Short mmCIF file of C-alpha atoms in Angstrom, two decimals:
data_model
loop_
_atom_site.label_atom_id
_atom_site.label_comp_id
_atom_site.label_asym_id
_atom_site.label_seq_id
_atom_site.Cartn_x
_atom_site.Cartn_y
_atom_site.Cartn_z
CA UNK A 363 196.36 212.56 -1.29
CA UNK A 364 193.45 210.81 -2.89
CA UNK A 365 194.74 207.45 -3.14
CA UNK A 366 196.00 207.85 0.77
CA UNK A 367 192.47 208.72 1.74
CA UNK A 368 191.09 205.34 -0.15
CA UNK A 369 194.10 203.01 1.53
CA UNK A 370 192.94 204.66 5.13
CA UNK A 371 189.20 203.96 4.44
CA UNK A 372 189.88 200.69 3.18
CA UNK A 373 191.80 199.95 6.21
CA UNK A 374 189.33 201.12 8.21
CA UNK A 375 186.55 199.23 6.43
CA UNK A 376 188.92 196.16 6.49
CA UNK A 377 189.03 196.12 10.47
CA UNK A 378 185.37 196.72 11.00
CA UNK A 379 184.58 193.98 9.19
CA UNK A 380 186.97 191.81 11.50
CA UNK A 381 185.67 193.30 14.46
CA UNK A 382 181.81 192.61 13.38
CA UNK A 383 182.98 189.04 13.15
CA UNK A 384 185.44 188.98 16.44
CA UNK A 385 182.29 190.19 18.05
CA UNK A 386 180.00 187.34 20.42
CA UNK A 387 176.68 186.37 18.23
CA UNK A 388 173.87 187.35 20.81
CA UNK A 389 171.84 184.29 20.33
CA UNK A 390 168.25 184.34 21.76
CA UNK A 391 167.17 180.75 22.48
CA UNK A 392 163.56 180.03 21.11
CA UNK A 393 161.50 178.54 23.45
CA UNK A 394 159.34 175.79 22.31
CA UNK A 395 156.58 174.93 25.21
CA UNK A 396 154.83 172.14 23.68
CA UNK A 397 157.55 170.25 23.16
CA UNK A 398 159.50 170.69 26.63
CA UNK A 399 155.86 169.39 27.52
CA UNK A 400 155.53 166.51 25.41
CA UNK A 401 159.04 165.26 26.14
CA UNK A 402 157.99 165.90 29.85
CA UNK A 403 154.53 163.63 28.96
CA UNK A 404 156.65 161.16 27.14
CA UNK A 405 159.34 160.43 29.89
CA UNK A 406 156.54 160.18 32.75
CA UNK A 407 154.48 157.39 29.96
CA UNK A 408 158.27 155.71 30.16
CA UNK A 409 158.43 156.21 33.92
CA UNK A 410 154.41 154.59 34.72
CA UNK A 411 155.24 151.56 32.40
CA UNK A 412 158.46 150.38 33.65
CA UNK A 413 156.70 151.17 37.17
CA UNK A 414 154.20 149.23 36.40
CA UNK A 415 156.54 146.19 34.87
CA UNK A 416 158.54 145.87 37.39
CA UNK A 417 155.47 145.07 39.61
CA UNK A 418 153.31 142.80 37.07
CA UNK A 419 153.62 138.88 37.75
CA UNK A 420 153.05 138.36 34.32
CA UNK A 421 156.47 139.35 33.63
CA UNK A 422 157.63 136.71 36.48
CA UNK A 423 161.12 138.84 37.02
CA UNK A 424 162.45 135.73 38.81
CA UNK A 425 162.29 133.36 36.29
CA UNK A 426 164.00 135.98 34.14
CA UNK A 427 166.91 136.46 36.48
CA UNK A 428 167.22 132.39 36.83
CA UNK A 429 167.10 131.65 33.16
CA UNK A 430 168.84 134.84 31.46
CA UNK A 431 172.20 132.94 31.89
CA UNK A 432 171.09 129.20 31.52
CA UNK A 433 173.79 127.36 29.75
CA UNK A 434 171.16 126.07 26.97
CA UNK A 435 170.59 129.99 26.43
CA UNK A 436 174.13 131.31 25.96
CA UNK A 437 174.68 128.12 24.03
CA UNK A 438 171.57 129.17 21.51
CA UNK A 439 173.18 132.57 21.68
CA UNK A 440 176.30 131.14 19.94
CA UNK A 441 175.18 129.28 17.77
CA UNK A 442 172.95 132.08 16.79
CA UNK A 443 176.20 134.30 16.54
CA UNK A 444 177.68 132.01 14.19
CA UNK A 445 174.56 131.28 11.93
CA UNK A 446 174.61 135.14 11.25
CA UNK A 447 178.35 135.21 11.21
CA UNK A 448 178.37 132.01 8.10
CA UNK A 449 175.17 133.29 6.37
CA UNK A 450 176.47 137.10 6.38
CA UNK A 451 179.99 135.81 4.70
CA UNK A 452 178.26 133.74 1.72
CA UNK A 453 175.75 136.67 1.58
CA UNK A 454 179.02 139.55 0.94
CA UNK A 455 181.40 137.34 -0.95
CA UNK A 456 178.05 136.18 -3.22
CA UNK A 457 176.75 139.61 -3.52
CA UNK A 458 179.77 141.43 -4.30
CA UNK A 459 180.11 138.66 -7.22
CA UNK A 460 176.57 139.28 -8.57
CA UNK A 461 176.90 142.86 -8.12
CA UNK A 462 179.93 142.75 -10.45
CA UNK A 463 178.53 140.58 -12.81
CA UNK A 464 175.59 142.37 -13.61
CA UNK A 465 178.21 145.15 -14.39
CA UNK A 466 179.41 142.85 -17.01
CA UNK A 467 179.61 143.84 -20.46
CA UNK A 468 178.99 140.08 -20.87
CA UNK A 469 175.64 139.71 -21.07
CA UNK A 470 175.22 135.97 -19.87
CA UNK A 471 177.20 137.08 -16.53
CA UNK A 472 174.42 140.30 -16.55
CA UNK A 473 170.98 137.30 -16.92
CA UNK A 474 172.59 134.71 -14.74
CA UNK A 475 173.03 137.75 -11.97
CA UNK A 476 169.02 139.33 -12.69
CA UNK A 477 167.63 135.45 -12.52
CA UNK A 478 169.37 134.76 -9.26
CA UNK A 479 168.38 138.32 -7.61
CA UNK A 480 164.73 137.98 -9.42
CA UNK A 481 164.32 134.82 -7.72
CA UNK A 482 165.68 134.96 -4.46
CA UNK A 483 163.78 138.63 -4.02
CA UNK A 484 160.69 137.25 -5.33
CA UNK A 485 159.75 134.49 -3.06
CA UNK A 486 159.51 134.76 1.26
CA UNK A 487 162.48 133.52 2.86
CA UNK A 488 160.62 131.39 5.12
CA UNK A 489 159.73 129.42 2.18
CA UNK A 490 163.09 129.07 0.91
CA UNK A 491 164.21 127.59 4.34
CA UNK A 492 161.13 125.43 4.18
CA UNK A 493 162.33 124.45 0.64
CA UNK A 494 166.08 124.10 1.98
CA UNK A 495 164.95 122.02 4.67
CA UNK A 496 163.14 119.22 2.38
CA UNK A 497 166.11 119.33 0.00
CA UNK A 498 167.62 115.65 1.62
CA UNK A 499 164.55 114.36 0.36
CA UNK A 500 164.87 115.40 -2.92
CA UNK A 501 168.28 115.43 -3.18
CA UNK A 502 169.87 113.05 -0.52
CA UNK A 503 173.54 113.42 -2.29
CA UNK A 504 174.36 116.68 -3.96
CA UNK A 505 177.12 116.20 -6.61
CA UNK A 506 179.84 118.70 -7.15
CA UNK A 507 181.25 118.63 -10.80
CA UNK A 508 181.71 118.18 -14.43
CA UNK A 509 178.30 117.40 -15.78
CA UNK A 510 177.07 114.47 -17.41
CA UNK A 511 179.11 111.45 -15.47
CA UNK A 512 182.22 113.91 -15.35
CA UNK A 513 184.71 113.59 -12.04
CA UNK A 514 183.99 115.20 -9.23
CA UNK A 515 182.79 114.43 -5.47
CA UNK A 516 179.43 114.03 -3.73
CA UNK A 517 178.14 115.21 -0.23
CA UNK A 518 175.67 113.35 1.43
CA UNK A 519 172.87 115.56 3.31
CA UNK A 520 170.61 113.06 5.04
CA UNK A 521 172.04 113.60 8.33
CA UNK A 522 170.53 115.51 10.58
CA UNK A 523 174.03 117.05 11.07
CA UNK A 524 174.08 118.59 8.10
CA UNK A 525 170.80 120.68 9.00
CA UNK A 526 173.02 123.57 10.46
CA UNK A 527 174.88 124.05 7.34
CA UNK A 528 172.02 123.61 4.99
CA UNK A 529 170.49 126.79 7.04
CA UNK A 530 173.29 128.49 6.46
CA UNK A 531 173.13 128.12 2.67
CA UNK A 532 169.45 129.04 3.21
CA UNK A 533 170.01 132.49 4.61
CA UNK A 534 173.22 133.53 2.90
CA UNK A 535 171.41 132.82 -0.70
CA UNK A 536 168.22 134.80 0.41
CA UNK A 537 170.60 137.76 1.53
CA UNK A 538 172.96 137.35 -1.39
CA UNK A 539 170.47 138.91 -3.48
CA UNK A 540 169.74 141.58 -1.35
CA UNK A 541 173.35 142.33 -1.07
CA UNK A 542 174.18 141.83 -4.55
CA UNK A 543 171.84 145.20 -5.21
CA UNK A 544 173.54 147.12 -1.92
CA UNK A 545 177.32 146.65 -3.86
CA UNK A 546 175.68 147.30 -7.13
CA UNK A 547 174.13 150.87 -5.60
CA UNK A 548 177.78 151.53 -4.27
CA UNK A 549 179.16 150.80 -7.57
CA UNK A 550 176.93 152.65 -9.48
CA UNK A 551 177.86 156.31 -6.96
CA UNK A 552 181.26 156.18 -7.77
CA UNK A 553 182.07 158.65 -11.03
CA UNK A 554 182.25 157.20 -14.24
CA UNK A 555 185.11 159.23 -14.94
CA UNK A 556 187.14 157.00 -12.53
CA UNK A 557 186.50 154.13 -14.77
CA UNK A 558 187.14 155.90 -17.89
CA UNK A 559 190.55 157.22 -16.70
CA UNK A 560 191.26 153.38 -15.66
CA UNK A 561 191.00 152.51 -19.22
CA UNK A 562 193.26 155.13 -20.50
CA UNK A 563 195.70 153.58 -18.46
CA UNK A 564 195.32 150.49 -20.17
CA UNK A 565 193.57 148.64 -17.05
CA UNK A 566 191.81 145.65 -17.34
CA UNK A 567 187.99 145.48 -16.43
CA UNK A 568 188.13 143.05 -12.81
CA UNK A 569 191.48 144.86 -12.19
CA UNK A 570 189.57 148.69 -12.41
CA UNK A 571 186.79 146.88 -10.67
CA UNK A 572 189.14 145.25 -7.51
CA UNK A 573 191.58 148.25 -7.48
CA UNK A 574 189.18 151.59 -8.26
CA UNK A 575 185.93 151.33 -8.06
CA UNK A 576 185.05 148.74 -5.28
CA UNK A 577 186.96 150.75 -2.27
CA UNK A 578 185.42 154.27 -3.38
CA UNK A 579 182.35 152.27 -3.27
CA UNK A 580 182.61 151.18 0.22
CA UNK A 581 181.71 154.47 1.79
CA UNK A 582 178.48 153.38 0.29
CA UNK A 583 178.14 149.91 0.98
CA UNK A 584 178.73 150.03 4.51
CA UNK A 585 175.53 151.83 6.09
CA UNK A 586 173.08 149.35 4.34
CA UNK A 587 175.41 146.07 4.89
CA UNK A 588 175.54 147.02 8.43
CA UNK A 589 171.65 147.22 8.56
CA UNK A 590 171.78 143.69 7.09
CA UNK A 591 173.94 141.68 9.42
CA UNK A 592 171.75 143.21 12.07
CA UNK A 593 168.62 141.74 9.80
CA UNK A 594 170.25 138.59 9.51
CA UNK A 595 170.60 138.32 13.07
CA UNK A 596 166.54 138.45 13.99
CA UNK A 597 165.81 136.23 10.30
CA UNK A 598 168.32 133.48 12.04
CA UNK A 599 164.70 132.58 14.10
CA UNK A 600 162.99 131.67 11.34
CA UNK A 601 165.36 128.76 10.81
CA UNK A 602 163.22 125.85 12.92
CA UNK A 603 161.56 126.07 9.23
CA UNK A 604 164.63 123.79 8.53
CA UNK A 605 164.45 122.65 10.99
CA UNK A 606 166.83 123.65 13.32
CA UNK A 607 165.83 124.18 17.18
CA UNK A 608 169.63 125.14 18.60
CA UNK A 609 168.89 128.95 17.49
CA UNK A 610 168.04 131.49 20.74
CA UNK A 611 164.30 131.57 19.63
CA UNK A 612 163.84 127.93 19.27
CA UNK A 613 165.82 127.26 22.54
CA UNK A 614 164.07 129.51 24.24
CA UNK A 615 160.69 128.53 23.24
CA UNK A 616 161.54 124.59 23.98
CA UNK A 617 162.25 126.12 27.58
CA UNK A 618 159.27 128.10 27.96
CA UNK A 619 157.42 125.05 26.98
CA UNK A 620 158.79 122.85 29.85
CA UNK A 621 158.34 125.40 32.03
CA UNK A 622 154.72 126.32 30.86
CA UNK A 623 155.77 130.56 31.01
CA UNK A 624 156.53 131.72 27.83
CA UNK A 625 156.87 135.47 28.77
CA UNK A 626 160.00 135.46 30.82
CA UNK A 627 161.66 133.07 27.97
CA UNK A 628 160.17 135.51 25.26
CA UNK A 629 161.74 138.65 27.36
CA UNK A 630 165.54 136.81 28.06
CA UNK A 631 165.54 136.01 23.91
CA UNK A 632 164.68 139.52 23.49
CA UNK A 633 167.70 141.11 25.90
CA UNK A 634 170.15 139.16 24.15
CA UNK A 635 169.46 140.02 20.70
CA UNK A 636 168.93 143.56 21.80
CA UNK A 637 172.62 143.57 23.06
CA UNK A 638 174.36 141.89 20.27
CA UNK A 639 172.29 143.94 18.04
CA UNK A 640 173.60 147.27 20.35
CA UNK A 641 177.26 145.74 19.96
CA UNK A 642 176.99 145.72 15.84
CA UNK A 643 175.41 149.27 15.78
CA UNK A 644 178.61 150.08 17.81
CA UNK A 645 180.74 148.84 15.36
CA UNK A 646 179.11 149.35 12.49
CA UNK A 647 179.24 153.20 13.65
CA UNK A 648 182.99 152.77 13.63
CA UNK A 649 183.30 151.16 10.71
CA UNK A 650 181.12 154.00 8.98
CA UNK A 651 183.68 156.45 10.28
CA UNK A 652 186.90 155.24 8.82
CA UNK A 653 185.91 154.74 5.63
CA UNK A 654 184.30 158.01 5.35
CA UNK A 655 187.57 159.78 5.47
CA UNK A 656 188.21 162.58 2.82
CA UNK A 657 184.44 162.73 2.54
CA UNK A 658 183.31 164.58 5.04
CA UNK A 659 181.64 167.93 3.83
CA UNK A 660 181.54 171.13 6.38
CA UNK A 661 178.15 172.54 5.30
CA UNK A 662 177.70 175.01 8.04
CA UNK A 663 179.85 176.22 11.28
CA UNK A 664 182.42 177.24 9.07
CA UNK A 665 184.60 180.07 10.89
CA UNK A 666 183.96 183.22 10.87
CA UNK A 667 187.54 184.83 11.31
CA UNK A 668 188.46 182.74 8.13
CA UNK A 669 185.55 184.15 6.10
CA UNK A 670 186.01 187.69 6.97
CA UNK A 671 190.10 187.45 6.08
CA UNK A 672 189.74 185.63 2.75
CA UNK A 673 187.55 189.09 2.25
#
């Protein structure tokens, strides 16, 4: 009779406790005045200076409309694509390389990684493209292999041509190092224990490396490289240190001096890095969400008809 009386109760107890959680939350919304009334202040500031813009001559809104699509700008804008696009490659492939050295149980693959990121990191990029851009004069043939008279092939770099590519080399060195300490940060989150169980299979150190621990590391690298190309994209001005003038900036600055009204010039260069830059957030956001798959962590919102029948 007992024992019937303790199954009943517990039965009972059992569907209260799915009825207190089958049962609407009553939420009562806070209200937070000052903020509904700085968000209020905020979008009228918003509203008064666009207002006021859109009515300033200083802004000159025509020239703007007749020089957002010039040829010589969309031009700048692809060559500015692909300066970002070539410096970005030689920044990952070199950077993923140092990373991996300085990894190395080999410790002259662990200096020759520190002196290249110590250097690179140490000193303003401006005055590395500065440097790269009086390299034909100190260097007018650069000479690709074996030391000391050994065979090999030359390049010569006094042409003006070879200015593009020379910026290039510029940026994706500068951002190498930079990189090379984004893939090592990714490296370093992923468990030792992955390693160590790569070993006991009798794996080889650049095959754990290439097969284990660089795509865990990926959910790590991604954010930051992302950040990067859309760096790179806004350092790519600073390349008329070179110099190179076919860059947005640079063309658009050229423009604005022929035209004597730098503001319109200043306000198309800014639109279309603004949209290329809103086109890599897009995919960088993407990007972010496929390889964070099997990672995602449900902290709260968890349901409550699930936690009150595992009860």
């Amino acid at each position: 009779m007992t024992n019937k009386v303790n199954d009943q109760s517990g039965s009972n107890n059992s569907r209260s406790d799915r009825s207190f959680y089958d049962e609407p939350i009553k939420a009562v919304r806070l209200r937070h005045p000052w903020r509904i009334f700085s968000a209020a202040l905020l979008v009228l500031w918003v509203i008064a200076f666009l207002t006021d813009a859109a009515g300033r001559e200083a802004y000159d809104w025509n020239a703007y409309g007749e020089y957002v699509f010039d040829p010589r700008i969309l031009k700048a804008t692809i060559i500015t694509l692909q300066l970002t696009a070539y410096s970005m490659l030689i920044a990952i492939s070199l950077g993923v390389i140092l990373a991996v050295l300085r990894q190395s149980p080999n410790p002259v693959f662990k200096a020759v990684s520190w002196v290249f990121i110590w250097v690179f990191r140490g000193t303003p990029v401006y005055v590395q493209l500065v440097f790269w851009g009086l390299l034909s004069t100190i260097y007018p043939t650069l000479f690709f292999g074996a030391p000391f008279g050994g065979p090999g092939f030359s390049i010569d770099i006094s042409h003006s041509s070879s200015l593009f590519w020379i910026a290039v080399v510029g940026l994706g060195l500068n951002e190498a190092a930079y990189m090379a300490e984004i893939v090592r940060a990714g490296l370093l989150s992923v468990d030792e224990g992955q390693e160590e169980a790569a070993k006991a299979l009798g794996m080889k150190w650049w095959a754990t490396m290439r097969h284990i621990i660089i795509p865990q590391a990926m959910r790590i690298i991604i954010p930051p490289t992302g950040n990067e190309v859309i760096s790179m994209l806004k350092t790519t001005s600073l390349v008329t240190a070179v110099p190179v003038s076919s860059d947005l900036y640079t063309r658009s600055r050229d423009i604005s001096a022929e035209t004597f009204n730098p503001i319109p010039m200043l306000l198309i260069a800014s639109t279309w890095y603004l949209l290329i830059t809103t086109i890599l957030m897009v995919a960088q956001y993407f990007l972010e969400k496929r390889f964070a798959r099997g990672h995602a962590q449900i902290a709260y919102g968890a349901d409550p008809k699930i936690i009150g029948e595992g009860a």
